[in-house]
Short mmCIF file of N, CA and C in Angstrom, two decimals:
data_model
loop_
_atom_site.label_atom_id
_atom_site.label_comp_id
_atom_site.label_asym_id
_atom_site.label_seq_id
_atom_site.Cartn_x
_atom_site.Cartn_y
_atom_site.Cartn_z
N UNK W 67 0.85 -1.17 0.00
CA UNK W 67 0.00 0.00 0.00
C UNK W 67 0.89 1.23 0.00
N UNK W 68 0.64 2.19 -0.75
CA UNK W 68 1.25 3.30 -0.86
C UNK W 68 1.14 4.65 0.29
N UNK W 69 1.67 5.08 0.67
CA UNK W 69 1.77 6.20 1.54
C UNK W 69 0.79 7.11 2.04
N UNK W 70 0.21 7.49 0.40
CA UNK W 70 -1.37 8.65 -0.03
C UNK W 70 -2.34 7.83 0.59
N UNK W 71 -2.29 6.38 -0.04
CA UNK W 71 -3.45 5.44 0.16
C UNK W 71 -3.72 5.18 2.07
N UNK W 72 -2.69 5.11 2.36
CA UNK W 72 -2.73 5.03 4.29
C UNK W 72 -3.27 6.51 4.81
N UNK W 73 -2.65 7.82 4.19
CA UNK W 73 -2.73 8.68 4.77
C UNK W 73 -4.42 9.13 4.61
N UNK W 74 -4.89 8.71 3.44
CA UNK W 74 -6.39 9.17 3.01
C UNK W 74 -7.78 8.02 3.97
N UNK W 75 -6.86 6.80 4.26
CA UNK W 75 -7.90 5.84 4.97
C UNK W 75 -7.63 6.30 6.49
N UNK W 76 -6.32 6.68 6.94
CA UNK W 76 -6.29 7.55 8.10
C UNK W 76 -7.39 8.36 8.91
N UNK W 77 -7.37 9.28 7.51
CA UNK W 77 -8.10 10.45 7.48
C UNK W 77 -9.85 10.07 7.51
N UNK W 78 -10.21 9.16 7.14
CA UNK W 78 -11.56 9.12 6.98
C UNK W 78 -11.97 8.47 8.94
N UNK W 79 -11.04 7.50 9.12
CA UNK W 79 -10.77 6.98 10.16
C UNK W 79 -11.33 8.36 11.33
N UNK W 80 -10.33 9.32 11.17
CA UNK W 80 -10.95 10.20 12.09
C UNK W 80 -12.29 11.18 11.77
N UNK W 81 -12.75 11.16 10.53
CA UNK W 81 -14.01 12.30 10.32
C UNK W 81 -14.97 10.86 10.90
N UNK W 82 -14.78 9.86 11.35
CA UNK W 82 -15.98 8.87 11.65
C UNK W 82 -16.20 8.92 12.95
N UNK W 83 -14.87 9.15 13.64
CA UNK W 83 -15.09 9.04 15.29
C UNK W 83 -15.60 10.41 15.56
N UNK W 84 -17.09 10.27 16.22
CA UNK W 84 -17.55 11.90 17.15
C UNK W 84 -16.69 12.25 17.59
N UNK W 85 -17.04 13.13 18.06
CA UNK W 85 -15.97 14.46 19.11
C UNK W 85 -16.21 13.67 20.41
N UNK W 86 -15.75 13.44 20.96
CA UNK W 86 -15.69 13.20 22.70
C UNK W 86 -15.87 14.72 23.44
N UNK W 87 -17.24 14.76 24.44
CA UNK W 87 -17.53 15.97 24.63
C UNK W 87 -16.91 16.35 26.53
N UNK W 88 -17.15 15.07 26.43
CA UNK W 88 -16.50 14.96 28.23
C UNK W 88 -15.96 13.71 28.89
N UNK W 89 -14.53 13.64 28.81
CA UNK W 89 -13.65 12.60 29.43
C UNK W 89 -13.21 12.74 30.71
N UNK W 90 -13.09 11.39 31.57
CA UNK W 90 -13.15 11.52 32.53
C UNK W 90 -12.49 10.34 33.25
N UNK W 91 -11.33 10.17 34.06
CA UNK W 91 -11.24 9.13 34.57
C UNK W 91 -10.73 9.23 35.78
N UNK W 92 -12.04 8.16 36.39
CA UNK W 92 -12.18 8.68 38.11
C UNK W 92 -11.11 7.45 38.72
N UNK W 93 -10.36 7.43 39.49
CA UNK W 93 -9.04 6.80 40.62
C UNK W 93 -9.81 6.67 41.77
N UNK W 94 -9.84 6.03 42.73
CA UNK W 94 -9.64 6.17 44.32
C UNK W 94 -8.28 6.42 44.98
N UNK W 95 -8.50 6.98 46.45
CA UNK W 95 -7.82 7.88 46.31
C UNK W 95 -6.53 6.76 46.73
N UNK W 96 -5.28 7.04 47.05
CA UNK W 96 -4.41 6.25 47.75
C UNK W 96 -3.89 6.92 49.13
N UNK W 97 -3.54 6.55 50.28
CA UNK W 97 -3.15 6.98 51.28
C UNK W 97 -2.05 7.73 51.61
N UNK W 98 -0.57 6.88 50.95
CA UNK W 98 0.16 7.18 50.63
C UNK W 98 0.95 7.30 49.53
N UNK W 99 2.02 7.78 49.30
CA UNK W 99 3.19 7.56 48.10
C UNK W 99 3.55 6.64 48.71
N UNK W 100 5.11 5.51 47.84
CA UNK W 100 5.77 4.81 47.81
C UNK W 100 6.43 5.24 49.17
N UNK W 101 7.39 6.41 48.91
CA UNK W 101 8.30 7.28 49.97
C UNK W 101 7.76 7.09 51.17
N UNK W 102 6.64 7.77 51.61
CA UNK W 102 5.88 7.76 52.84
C UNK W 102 5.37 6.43 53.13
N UNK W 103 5.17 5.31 52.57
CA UNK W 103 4.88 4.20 52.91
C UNK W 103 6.14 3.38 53.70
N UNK W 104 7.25 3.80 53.00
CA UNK W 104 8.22 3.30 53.73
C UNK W 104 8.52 3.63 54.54
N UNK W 105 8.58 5.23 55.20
CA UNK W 105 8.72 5.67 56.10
C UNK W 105 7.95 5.65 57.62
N UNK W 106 6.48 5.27 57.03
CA UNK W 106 5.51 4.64 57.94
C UNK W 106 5.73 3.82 58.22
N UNK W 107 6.39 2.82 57.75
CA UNK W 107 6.71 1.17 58.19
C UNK W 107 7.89 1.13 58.60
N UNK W 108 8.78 1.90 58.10
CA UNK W 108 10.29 1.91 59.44
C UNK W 108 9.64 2.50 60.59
N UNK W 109 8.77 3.67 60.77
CA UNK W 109 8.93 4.09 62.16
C UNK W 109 7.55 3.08 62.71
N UNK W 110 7.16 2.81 62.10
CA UNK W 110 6.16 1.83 62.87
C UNK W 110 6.87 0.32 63.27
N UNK W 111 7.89 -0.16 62.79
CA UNK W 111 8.45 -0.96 63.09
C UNK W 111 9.38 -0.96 64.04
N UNK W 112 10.38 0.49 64.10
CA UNK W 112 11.28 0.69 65.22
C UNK W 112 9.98 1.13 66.84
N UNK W 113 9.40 1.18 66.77
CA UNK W 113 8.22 1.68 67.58
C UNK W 113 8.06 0.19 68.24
N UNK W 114 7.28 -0.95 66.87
CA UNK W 114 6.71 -2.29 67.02
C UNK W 114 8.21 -2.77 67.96
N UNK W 115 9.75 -2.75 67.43
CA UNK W 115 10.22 -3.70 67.81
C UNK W 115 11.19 -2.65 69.12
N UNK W 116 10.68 -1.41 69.47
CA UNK W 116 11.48 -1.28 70.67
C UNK W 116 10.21 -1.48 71.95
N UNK W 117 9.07 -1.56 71.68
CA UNK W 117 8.38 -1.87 72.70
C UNK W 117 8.18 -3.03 72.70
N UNK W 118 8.31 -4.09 72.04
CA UNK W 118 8.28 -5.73 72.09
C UNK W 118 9.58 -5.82 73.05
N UNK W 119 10.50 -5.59 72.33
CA UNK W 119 12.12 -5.78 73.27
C UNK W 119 11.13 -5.14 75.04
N UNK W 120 10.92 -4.18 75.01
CA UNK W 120 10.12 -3.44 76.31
C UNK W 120 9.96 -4.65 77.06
N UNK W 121 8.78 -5.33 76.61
CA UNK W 121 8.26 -6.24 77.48
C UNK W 121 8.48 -7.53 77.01
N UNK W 122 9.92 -7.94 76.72
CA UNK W 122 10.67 -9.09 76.52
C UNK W 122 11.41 -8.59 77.83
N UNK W 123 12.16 -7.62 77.94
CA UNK W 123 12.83 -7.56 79.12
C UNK W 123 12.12 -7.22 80.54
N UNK W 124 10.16 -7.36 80.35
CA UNK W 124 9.96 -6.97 81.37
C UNK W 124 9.50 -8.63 81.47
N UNK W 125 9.96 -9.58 81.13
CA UNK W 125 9.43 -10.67 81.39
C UNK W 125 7.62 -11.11 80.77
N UNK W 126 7.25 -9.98 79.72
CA UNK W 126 6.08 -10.34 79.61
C UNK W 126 6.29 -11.05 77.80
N UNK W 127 7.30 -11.81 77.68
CA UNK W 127 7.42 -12.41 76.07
C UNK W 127 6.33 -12.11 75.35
N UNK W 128 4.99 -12.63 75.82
CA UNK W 128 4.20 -12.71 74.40
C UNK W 128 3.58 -11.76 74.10
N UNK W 129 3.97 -10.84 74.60
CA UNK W 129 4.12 -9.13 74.01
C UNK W 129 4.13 -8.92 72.15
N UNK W 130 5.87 -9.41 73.31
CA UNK W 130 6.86 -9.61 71.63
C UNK W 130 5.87 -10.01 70.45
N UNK W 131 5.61 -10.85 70.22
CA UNK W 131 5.01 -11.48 68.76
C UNK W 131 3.47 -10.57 68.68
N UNK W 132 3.00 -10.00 69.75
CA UNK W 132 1.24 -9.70 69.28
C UNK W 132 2.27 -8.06 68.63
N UNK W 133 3.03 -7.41 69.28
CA UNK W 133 3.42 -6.58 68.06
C UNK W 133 3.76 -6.47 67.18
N UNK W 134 4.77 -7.56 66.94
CA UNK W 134 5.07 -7.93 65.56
C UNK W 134 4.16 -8.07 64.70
N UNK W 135 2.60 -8.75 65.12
CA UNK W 135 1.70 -8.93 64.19
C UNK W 135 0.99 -7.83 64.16
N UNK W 136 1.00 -6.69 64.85
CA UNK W 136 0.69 -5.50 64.86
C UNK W 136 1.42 -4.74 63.14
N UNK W 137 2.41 -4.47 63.18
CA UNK W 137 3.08 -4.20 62.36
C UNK W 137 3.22 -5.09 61.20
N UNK W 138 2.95 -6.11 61.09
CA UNK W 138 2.41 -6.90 59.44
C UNK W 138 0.82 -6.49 59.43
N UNK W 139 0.08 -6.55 60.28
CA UNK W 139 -1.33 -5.89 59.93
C UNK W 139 -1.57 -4.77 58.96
N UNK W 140 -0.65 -3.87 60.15
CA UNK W 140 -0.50 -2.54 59.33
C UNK W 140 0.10 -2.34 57.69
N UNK W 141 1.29 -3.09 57.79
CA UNK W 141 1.70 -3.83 56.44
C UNK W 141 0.82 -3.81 55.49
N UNK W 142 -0.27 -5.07 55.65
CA UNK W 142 -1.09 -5.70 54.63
C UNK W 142 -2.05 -4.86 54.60
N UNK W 143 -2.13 -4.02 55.58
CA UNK W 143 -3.47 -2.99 55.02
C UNK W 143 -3.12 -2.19 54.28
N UNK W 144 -1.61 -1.49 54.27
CA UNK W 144 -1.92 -0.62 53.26
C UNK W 144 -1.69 -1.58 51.84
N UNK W 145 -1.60 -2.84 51.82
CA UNK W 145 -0.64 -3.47 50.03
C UNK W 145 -2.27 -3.69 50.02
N UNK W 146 -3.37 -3.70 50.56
CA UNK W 146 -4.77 -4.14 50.17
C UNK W 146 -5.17 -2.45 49.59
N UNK W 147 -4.82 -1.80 50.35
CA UNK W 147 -5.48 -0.50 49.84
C UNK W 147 -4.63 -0.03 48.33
N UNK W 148 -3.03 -0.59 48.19
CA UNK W 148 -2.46 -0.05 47.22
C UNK W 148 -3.41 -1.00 46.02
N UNK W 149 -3.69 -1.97 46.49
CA UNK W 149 -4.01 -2.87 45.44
C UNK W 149 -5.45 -2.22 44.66
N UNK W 150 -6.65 -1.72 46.15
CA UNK W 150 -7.63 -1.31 45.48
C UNK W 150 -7.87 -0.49 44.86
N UNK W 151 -6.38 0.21 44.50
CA UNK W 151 -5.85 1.59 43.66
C UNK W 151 -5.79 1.91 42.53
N UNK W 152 -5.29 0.35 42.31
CA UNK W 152 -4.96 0.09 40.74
C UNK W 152 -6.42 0.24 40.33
N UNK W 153 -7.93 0.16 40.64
CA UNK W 153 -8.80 0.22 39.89
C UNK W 153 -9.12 1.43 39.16
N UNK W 154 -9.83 1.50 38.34
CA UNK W 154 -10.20 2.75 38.13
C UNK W 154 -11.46 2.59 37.04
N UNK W 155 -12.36 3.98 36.85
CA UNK W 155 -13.31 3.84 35.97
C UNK W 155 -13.38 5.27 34.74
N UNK W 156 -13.50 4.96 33.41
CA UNK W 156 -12.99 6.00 32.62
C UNK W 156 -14.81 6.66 31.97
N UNK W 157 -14.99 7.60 31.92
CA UNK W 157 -16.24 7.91 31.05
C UNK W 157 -16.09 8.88 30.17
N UNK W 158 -16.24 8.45 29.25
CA UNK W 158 -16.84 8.94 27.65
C UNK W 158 -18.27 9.32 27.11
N UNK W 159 -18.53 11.02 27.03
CA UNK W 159 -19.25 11.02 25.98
C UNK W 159 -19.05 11.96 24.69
N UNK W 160 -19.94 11.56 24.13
CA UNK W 160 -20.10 11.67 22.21
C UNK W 160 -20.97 11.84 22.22
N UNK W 161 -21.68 12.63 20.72
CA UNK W 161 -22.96 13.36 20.64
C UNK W 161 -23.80 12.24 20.62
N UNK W 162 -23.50 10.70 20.63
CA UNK W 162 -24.60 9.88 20.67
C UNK W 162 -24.50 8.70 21.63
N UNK W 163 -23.51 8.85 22.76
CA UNK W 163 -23.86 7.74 23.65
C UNK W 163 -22.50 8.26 25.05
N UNK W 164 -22.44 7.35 26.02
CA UNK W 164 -22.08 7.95 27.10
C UNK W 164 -21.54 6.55 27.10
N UNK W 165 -19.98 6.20 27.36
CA UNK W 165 -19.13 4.90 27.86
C UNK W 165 -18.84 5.14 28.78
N UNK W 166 -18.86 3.87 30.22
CA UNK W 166 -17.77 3.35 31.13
C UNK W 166 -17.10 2.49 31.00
N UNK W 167 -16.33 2.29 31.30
CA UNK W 167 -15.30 1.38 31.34
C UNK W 167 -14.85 1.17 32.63
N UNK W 168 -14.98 0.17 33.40
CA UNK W 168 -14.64 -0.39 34.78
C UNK W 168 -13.60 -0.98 34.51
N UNK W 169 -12.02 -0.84 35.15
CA UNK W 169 -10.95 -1.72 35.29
C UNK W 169 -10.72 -1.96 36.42
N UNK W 170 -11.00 -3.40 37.00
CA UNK W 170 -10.68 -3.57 38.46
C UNK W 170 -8.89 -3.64 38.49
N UNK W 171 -8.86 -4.03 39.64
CA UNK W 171 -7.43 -4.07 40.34
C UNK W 171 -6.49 -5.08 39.84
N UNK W 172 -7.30 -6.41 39.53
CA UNK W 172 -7.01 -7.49 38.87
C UNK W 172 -6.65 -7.24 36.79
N UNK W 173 -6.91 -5.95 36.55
CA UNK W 173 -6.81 -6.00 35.15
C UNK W 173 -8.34 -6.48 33.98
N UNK W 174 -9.44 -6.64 35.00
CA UNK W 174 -10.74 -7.10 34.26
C UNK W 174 -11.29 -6.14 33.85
N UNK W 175 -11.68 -5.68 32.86
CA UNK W 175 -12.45 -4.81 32.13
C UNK W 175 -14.04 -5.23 31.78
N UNK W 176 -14.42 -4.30 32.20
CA UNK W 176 -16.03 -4.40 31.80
C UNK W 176 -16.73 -3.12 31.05
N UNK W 177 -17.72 -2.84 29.99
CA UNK W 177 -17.78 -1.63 29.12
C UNK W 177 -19.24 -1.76 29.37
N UNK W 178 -19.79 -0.31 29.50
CA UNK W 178 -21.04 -0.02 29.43
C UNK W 178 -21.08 0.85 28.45
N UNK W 179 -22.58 1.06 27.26
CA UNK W 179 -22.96 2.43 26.59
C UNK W 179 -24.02 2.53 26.87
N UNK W 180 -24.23 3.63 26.96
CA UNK W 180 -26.06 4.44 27.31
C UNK W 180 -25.74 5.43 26.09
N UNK W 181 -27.16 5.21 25.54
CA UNK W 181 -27.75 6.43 24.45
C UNK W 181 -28.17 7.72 25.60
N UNK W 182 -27.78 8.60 25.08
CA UNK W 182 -27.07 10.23 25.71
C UNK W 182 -28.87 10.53 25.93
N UNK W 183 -29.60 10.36 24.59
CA UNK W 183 -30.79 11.37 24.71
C UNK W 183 -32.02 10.76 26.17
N UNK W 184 -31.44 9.66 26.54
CA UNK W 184 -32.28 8.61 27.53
C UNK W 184 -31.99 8.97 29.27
N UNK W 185 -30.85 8.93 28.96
CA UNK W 185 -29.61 8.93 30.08
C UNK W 185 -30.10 10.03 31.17
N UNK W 186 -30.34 9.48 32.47
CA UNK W 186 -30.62 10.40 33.64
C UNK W 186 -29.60 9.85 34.30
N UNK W 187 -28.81 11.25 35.45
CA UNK W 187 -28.14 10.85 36.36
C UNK W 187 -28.57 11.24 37.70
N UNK W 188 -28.35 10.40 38.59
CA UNK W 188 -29.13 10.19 39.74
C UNK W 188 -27.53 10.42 40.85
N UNK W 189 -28.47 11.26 41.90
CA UNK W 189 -27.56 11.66 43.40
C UNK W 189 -28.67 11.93 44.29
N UNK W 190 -28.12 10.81 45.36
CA UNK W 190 -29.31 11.08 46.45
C UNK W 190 -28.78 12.62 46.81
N UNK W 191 -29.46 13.70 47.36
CA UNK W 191 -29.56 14.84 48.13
C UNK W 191 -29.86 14.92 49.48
N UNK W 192 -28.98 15.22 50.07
CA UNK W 192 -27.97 15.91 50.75
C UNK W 192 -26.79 14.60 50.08
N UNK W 193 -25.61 14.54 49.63
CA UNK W 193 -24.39 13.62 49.11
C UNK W 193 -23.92 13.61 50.49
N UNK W 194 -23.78 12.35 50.76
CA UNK W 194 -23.06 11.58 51.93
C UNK W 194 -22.33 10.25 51.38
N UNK W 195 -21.25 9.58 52.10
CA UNK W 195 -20.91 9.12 51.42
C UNK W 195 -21.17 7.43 51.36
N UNK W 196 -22.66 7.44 51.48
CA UNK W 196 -23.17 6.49 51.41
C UNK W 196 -24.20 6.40 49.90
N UNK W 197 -24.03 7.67 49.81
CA UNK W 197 -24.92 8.09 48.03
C UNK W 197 -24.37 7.57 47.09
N UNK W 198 -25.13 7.18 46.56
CA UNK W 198 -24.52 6.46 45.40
C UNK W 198 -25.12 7.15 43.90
N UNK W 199 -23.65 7.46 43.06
CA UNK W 199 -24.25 7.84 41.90
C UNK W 199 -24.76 7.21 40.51
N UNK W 200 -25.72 7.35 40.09
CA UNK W 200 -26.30 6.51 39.26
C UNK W 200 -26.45 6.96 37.79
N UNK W 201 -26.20 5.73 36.90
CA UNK W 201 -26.79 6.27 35.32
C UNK W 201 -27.84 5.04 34.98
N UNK W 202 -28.97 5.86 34.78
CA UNK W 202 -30.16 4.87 34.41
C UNK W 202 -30.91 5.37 32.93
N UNK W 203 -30.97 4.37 32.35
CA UNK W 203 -31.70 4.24 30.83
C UNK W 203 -31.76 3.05 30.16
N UNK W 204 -33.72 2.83 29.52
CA UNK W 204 -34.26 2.16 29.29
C UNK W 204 -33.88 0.77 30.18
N UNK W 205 -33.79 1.04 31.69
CA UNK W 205 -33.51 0.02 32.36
C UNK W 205 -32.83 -0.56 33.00
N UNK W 206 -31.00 0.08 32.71
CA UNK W 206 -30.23 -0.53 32.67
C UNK W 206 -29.97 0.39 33.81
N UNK W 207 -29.08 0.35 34.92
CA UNK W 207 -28.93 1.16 35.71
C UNK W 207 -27.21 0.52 36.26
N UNK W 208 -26.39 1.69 36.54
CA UNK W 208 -25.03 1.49 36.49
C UNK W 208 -24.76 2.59 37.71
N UNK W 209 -23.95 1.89 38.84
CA UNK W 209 -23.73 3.08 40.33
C UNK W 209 -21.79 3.77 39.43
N UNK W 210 -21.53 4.61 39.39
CA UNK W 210 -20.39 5.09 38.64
C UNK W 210 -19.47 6.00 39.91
N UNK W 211 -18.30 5.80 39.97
CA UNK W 211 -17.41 6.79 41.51
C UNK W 211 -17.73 6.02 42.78
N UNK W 212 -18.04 4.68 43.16
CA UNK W 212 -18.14 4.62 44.23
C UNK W 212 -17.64 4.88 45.28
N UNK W 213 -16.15 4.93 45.09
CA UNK W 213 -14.57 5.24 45.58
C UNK W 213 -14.67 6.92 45.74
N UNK W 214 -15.47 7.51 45.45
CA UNK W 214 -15.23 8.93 45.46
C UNK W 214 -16.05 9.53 46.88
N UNK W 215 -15.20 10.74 47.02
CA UNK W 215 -15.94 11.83 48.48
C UNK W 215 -17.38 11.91 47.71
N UNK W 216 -18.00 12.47 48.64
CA UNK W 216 -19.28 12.96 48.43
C UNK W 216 -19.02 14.31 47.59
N UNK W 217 -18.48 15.11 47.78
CA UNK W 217 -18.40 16.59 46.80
C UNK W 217 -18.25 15.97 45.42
N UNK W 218 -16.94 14.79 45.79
CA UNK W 218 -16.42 14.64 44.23
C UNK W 218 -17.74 13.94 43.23
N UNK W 219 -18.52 12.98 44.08
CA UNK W 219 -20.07 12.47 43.52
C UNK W 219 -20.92 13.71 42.84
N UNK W 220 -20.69 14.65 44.11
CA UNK W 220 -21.18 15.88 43.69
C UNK W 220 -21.34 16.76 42.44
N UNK W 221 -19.66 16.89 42.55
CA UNK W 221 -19.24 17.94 40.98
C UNK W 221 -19.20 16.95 39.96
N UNK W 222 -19.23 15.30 39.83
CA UNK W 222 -19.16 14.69 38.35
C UNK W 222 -21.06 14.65 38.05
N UNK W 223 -21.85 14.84 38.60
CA UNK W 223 -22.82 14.69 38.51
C UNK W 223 -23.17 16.05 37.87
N UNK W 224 -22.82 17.36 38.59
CA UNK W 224 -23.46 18.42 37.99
C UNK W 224 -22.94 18.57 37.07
N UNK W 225 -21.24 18.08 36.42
CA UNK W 225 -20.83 18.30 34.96
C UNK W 225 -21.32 17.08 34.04
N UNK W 226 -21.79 15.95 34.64
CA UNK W 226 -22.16 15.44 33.31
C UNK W 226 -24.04 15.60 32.80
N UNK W 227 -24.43 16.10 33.79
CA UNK W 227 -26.08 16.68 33.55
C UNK W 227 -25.58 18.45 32.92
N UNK W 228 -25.13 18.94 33.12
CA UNK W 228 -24.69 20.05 32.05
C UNK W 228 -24.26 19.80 30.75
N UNK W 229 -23.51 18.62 30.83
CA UNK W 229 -22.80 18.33 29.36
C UNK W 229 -23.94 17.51 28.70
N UNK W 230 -25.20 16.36 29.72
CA UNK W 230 -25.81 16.27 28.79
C UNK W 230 -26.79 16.96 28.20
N UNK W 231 -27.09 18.31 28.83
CA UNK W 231 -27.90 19.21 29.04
C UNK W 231 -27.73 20.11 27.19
N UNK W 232 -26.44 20.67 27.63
CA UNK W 232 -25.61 21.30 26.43
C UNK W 232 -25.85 20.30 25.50
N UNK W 233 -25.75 18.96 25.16
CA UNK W 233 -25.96 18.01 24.11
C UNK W 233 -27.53 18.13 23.21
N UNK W 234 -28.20 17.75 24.45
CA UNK W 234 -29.81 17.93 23.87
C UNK W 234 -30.38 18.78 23.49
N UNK W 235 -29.86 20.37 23.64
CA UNK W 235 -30.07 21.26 23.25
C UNK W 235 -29.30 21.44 21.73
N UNK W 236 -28.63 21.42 21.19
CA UNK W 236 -28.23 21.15 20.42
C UNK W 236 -28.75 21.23 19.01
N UNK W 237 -28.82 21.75 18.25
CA UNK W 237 -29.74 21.15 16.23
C UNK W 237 -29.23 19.63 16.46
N UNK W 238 -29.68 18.93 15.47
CA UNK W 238 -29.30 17.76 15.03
C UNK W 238 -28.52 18.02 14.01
N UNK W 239 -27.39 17.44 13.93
CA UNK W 239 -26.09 17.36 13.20
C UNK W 239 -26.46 17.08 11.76
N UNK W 240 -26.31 17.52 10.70
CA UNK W 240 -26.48 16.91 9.09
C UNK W 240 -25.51 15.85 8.88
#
């Protein structure tokens, strides 16, 4: 294939894909950096193993080991929280439909589309962070940010009911 011939099927390639009107990809949050993780676990460990020594020399041994498991607790909680980090959820819309994309922690992908002109988004009122935000159409109903503060439920909700707002208003495209 010749050069012109790639550059012209290129080109059509992109007059086909809509405009993407609002991208978005929501994280939970993480606790720490790398840096500060380590630094939490040396001083939580010189802490764990000068008060174990404490009451090794006060004759109370089995001290010793319930701190030690103190300090792998602490450990594994944060490699569970780094882990639930890696997830994340991306949203896409286009003048004719609205994508998620769920990537858990494990690397599993799951894809949702909702048609834009259907699409209600739902926030219980007063946002606490037991609210859950919702996209519902013709049935299908999808909770989106669960991982997020309540404000942050907050502000993706009022920008994507503006953006679909701005959409429907709209002419219809020739």
């Amino acid at each position: 294939m010749n050069r012109d011939a790639q550059t012209y099927t290129d080109e059509l390639d992109l007059d086909e894909t809509p405009p993407v009107r609002f991208d978005a990809v929501l994280q939970p949050h993480t606790s720490l950096g790398p840096r500060g993780f380590r630094l939490l676990m040396a001083v939580v460990g010189v802490i764990g193993f000068t008060a174990g020594v404490a009451f090794l020399m006060a004759g109370a041994w089995p001290v010793f080991g319930f701190v030690g498991l103190d300090v792998v607790l602490v450990y594994v909680a944060f490699k569970i929280n780094y882990r639930d980090a890696r997830r994340y959820e991306t949203i896409k819309l286009t003048d004719n439909k609205l994508v998620v994309e769920r990537v858990g922690h494990t690397g599993r992908r799951q894809k949702w589309s909702f048609q834009t002109y259907w699409l209600k988004i739902d926030l219980e009122e007063p946002t606490t962070p037991q609210s859950a935000l919702m996209l519902r159409s013709h049935g299908k109903v999808l909770e989106i940010g669960s991982f997020l503060a309540p404000h942050e439920k907050h502000d993706l909700a009022t920008t994507l009911r503006r953006e679909l707002d701005k959409l429907r208003r709209q002419p219809p495209s020739q």
